[in-house]
Amino acid sequence: MEGPSLVIACEEFKPFVGTKILTAEGNAKLPFKDFKGLKLKGVKSWGKHFILQFDGFHLRIHFLMFGSYRIDKPRENRDPKMYLRFPAGEVYFYSCAIKQSEEKLNEIYDWSIDVMSDQWDPKKALKAIKSKSGKMVCDILMDQTIFSGVGNIIKNEVLYSLKMHPETKISALTLKQQRKLVKETRDYCWQFYEWKKIGKLKKNWKIFRKPHCPEGHGKVTKKPTGQLQRISHYCKKCQPLEK
DNA sequence: ATAAATGTTAAGAA
DNA sequence: CTTCTTAACATTTA
């Protein structure tokens, strides 16, 4: 689950904020008994982290590849990692990683590197990119310390939109291109958010998991790239590798 | 229906 | 000490 989806999750959890937990259980290693009666103070996201705030601690949920949450839906035929019931409804969390922490959010999270945050700082991202000039753009975009919240879908769509080959090194980009990379990433993340909200995200994928190039150049290349070796989807014609 | 994939972390090896 | 490799987790979709 990528950053924009978590912003939507925050919105969906709004009805529970400010109310107390009526029931808490699950197979995660957490002191669920202690959670009953606690008031949910707030919900936040940072990159791919979904954060539930309580007095004195927070729960950090990472959905990874297959995680999900279901609000006011019947329990599925598997054990939830966590189940929370509030006066306004209930939620099941499946196959996610949940960590309890007493650390203060502002001390562990730098909001300015979260692509979805209103504190997002493009200048900081640009500076970070420049300091890694030997790296490939495919790795840079997935770097959670620069573009926190960007995942493989966003990476591929951004690179297609910029007509940029995933294996392009930062050093091969002009300053203008570097700036554009930062801007397009942020812009696409919000576009992703809008499309996902109206259920038209997949419909708007141009290159990710597409068999053919939208420009009619034939087959989309799918290949593990960069240090991370995550699959890149790109068109060799639209996104030539420049050195 | 088999395999790849919206991801990260920990442990062990080099 | 750093960097790399592997495994582990767990589910949907093609």
Tab-separated table of N, CA and C (backbone and C1' of nucleotides) in Angstrom, chain C:
chain	number	residue	atom	x	y	z
C	1	DC	P	31.653	-1.724	14.706
C	1	DC	O5'	31.893	-1.228	13.215
C	1	DC	C5'	32.747	-0.156	12.853
C	1	DC	C4'	32.652	-0.099	11.367
C	1	DC	C3'	31.198	-0.003	10.908
C	1	DC	O3'	31.106	0.920	9.847
C	1	DC	C1'	32.210	-1.923	9.951
C	2	DT	P	29.665	1.441	9.460
C	2	DT	O5'	29.583	0.854	7.982
C	2	DT	C5'	30.679	1.084	7.090
C	2	DT	C4'	30.539	0.170	5.892
C	2	DT	C3'	29.184	0.240	5.208
C	2	DT	O3'	29.428	0.413	3.823
C	2	DT	C1'	29.759	-2.010	5.646
C	3	DT	P	28.257	0.807	2.884
C	3	DT	O5'	28.050	-0.542	2.059
C	3	DT	C5'	29.171	-1.191	1.453
C	3	DT	C4'	28.710	-2.556	1.019
C	3	DT	C3'	27.331	-2.560	0.362
C	3	DT	O3'	27.454	-3.158	-0.911
C	3	DT	C1'	27.465	-4.230	2.034
C	4	DC	P	26.263	-3.337	-1.855
C	4	DC	O5'	26.008	-4.896	-1.743
C	4	DC	C5'	27.106	-5.800	-1.877
C	4	DC	C4'	26.629	-7.199	-1.537
C	4	DC	C3'	25.312	-7.578	-2.225
C	4	DC	O3'	25.510	-8.807	-2.902
C	4	DC	C1'	25.219	-8.023	0.123
C	5	DT	P	24.343	-9.504	-3.678
C	5	DT	O5'	23.807	-10.520	-2.590
C	5	DT	C5'	24.682	-11.511	-2.080
C	5	DT	C4'	23.871	-12.527	-1.305
C	5	DT	C3'	22.578	-12.951	-2.013
C	5	DT	O3'	22.543	-14.364	-2.001
C	5	DT	C1'	22.100	-12.175	0.185
C	6	DT	P	21.324	-15.177	-2.602
C	6	DT	O5'	20.462	-15.423	-1.292
C	6	DT	C5'	21.058	-16.093	-0.183
C	6	DT	C4'	20.003	-16.255	0.893
C	6	DT	C3'	18.643	-16.688	0.347
C	6	DT	O3'	18.309	-17.936	0.943
C	6	DT	C1'	18.441	-14.798	1.804
C	7	DA	P	16.951	-18.638	0.657
C	7	DA	O5'	16.124	-18.185	1.930
C	7	DA	C5'	16.755	-18.201	3.204
C	7	DA	C4'	15.822	-17.603	4.229
C	7	DA	C3'	14.366	-18.046	4.076
C	7	DA	O3'	13.884	-18.338	5.374
C	7	DA	C1'	14.489	-15.691	4.081
C	8	DA	P	12.658	-19.310	5.583
C	8	DA	O5'	11.627	-18.338	6.280
C	8	DA	C5'	12.059	-17.552	7.391
C	8	DA	C4'	11.148	-16.361	7.511
C	8	DA	C3'	9.690	-16.677	7.208
C	8	DA	O3'	8.939	-16.609	8.406
C	8	DA	C1'	10.395	-14.603	6.233
C	9	DC	P	7.549	-17.290	8.522
C	9	DC	O5'	6.564	-16.078	8.208
C	9	DC	C5'	6.586	-14.937	9.056
C	9	DC	C4'	5.893	-13.825	8.331
C	9	DC	C3'	4.566	-14.240	7.687
C	9	DC	O3'	3.506	-13.732	8.457
C	9	DC	C1'	5.854	-12.769	6.306
C	10	DA	P	2.156	-14.596	8.501
C	10	DA	O5'	1.414	-14.003	7.225
C	10	DA	C5'	1.187	-12.610	7.123
C	10	DA	C4'	0.585	-12.367	5.764
C	10	DA	C3'	-0.512	-13.379	5.451
C	10	DA	O3'	-1.678	-12.703	5.071
C	10	DA	C1'	1.108	-13.342	3.711
C	11	DT	P	-3.036	-13.544	5.075
C	11	DT	O5'	-3.510	-13.224	3.603
C	11	DT	C5'	-3.618	-11.858	3.231
C	11	DT	C4'	-3.653	-11.758	1.740
C	11	DT	C3'	-4.720	-12.624	1.062
C	11	DT	O3'	-5.593	-11.721	0.445
C	11	DT	C1'	-2.669	-12.663	-0.121
C	12	DT	P	-6.966	-12.128	-0.160
C	12	DT	O5'	-6.883	-11.445	-1.598
C	12	DT	C5'	-6.373	-10.119	-1.680
C	12	DT	C4'	-5.762	-9.926	-3.047
C	12	DT	C3'	-6.703	-10.293	-4.209
C	12	DT	O3'	-6.815	-9.131	-5.008
C	12	DT	C1'	-4.542	-11.253	-4.507
C	13	DT	P	-7.943	-9.052	-6.105
C	13	DT	O5'	-7.120	-9.308	-7.437
C	13	DT	C5'	-5.982	-8.493	-7.704
C	13	DT	C4'	-5.172	-9.156	-8.795
C	13	DT	C3'	-6.029	-9.619	-9.990
C	13	DT	O3'	-5.668	-8.800	-11.100
C	13	DT	C1'	-4.420	-11.278	-9.315
C	14	DA	P	-6.388	-8.989	-12.493
C	14	DA	O5'	-5.267	-9.798	-13.294
C	14	DA	C5'	-3.894	-9.354	-13.232
C	14	DA	C4'	-3.039	-10.380	-13.936
C	14	DA	C3'	-3.604	-10.865	-15.261
C	14	DA	O3'	-2.530	-11.072	-16.161
C	14	DA	C1'	-3.341	-12.703	-13.812
